[in-house]
PDB file of C-alpha atoms in Angstrom:
ATOM      1  CA  MET A   1     108.473 161.037 243.477  1.00 56.00           C
ATOM      2  CA  GLY A   2     110.007 157.701 244.321  1.00 60.00           C
ATOM      3  CA  PRO A   3     110.558 156.372 247.796  1.00 60.00           C
ATOM      4  CA  GLU A   4     113.499 157.496 249.862  1.00 66.00           C
ATOM      5  CA  PRO A   5     116.668 155.514 249.090  1.00 65.00           C
ATOM      6  CA  SER A   6     116.891 154.177 252.641  1.00 67.00           C
ATOM      7  CA  LEU A   7     113.379 152.744 252.360  1.00 64.00           C
ATOM      8  CA  PHE A   8     114.168 151.285 248.949  1.00 62.00           C
ATOM      9  CA  PHE A   9     117.155 149.346 250.307  1.00 64.00           C
ATOM     10  CA  SER A  10     115.186 147.993 253.256  1.00 63.00           C
ATOM     11  CA  TYR A  11     112.798 146.296 250.835  1.00 67.00           C
ATOM     12  CA  ALA A  12     115.673 144.655 248.935  1.00 69.00           C
ATOM     13  CA  ILE A  13     117.070 142.963 252.056  1.00 73.00           C
ATOM     14  CA  ASP A  14     115.053 139.929 253.057  1.00 81.00           C
ATOM     15  CA  ALA A  15     115.561 137.346 255.797  1.00 85.00           C
ATOM     16  CA  ASN A  16     117.631 135.015 253.608  1.00 89.00           C
ATOM     17  CA  VAL A  17     120.208 137.705 252.946  1.00 87.00           C
ATOM     18  CA  VAL A  18     120.456 138.569 256.638  1.00 90.00           C
ATOM     19  CA  PHE A  19     120.807 134.900 257.633  1.00 95.00           C
ATOM     20  CA  GLY A  20     123.439 134.465 254.929  1.00 95.00           C
ATOM     21  CA  PHE A  21     125.529 137.371 256.201  1.00 96.00           C
ATOM     22  CA  VAL A  22     125.203 136.211 259.806  1.00 97.00           C
ATOM     23  CA  GLY A  23     126.197 132.686 258.798  1.00 98.00           C
ATOM     24  CA  ILE A  24     129.223 133.919 256.882  1.00 99.00           C
ATOM     25  CA  ALA A  25     130.273 136.091 259.843  1.00 98.00           C
ATOM     26  CA  ILE A  26     130.011 133.128 262.237  1.00 99.00           C
ATOM     27  CA  LEU A  27     131.988 130.859 259.914  1.00 99.00           C
ATOM     28  CA  LEU A  28     134.638 133.548 259.421  1.00 99.00           C
ATOM     29  CA  PHE A  29     134.977 133.966 263.203  1.00 99.00           C
ATOM     30  CA  CYS A  30     135.324 130.194 263.682  1.00 99.00           C
ATOM     31  CA  SER A  31     137.943 130.027 260.941  1.00 98.00           C
ATOM     32  CA  ALA A  32     139.956 132.812 262.578  1.00 98.00           C
ATOM     33  CA  LEU A  33     139.729 131.094 265.963  1.00 98.00           C
ATOM     34  CA  ILE A  34     140.939 127.759 264.587  1.00 98.00           C
ATOM     35  CA  SER A  35     143.715 129.406 262.564  1.00 98.00           C
ATOM     36  CA  GLY A  36     144.938 131.251 265.639  1.00 97.00           C
ATOM     37  CA  ALA A  37     144.996 128.044 267.664  1.00 96.00           C
ATOM     38  CA  GLU A  38     146.913 126.295 264.886  1.00 96.00           C
ATOM     39  CA  VAL A  39     149.541 129.037 264.743  1.00 96.00           C
ATOM     40  CA  ALA A  40     149.895 129.011 268.533  1.00 93.00           C
ATOM     41  CA  LEU A  41     150.307 125.226 268.606  1.00 90.00           C
ATOM     42  CA  PHE A  42     152.894 125.016 265.847  1.00 93.00           C
ATOM     43  CA  SER A  43     154.903 127.967 267.167  1.00 93.00           C
ATOM     44  CA  LEU A  44     155.646 126.170 270.451  1.00 89.00           C
ATOM     45  CA  LEU A  45     159.262 125.188 270.952  1.00 93.00           C
ATOM     46  CA  GLN A  46     160.258 121.870 272.520  1.00 94.00           C
ATOM     47  CA  LYS A  47     161.437 123.814 275.592  1.00 95.00           C
ATOM     48  CA  ASP A  48     157.955 125.315 276.006  1.00 92.00           C
ATOM     49  CA  ILE A  49     156.302 121.905 275.709  1.00 91.00           C
ATOM     50  CA  ASP A  50     158.681 120.436 278.313  1.00 94.00           C
ATOM     51  CA  GLU A  51     157.892 123.293 280.725  1.00 94.00           C
ATOM     52  CA  ILE A  52     154.149 122.736 280.329  1.00 91.00           C
ATOM     53  CA  VAL A  53     154.509 118.982 280.911  1.00 93.00           C
ATOM     54  CA  GLN A  54     156.710 119.557 283.966  1.00 94.00           C
ATOM     55  CA  LYS A  55     154.262 122.107 285.379  1.00 93.00           C
ATOM     56  CA  ASN A  56     151.325 119.714 284.912  1.00 90.00           C
ATOM     57  CA  ASN A  57     153.231 116.815 286.524  1.00 91.00           C
ATOM     58  CA  SER A  58     154.063 118.885 289.612  1.00 84.00           C
ATOM     59  CA  LYS A  59     150.376 119.549 290.366  1.00 69.00           C
TER      60      LYS A  59
END
């Protein structure tokens, strides 16, 4: 009999594969964060920008 399938797959995954998946997940998270900030910045209206500037000047 061969090894259990779960044990077979644990041998196929080495440290490089794990580090690769973790790296891709981190880069994907950073990309989503930057894309969200870009959408938020470019969706501001001039009225919103003026309110923020006025609020910061009153402090």
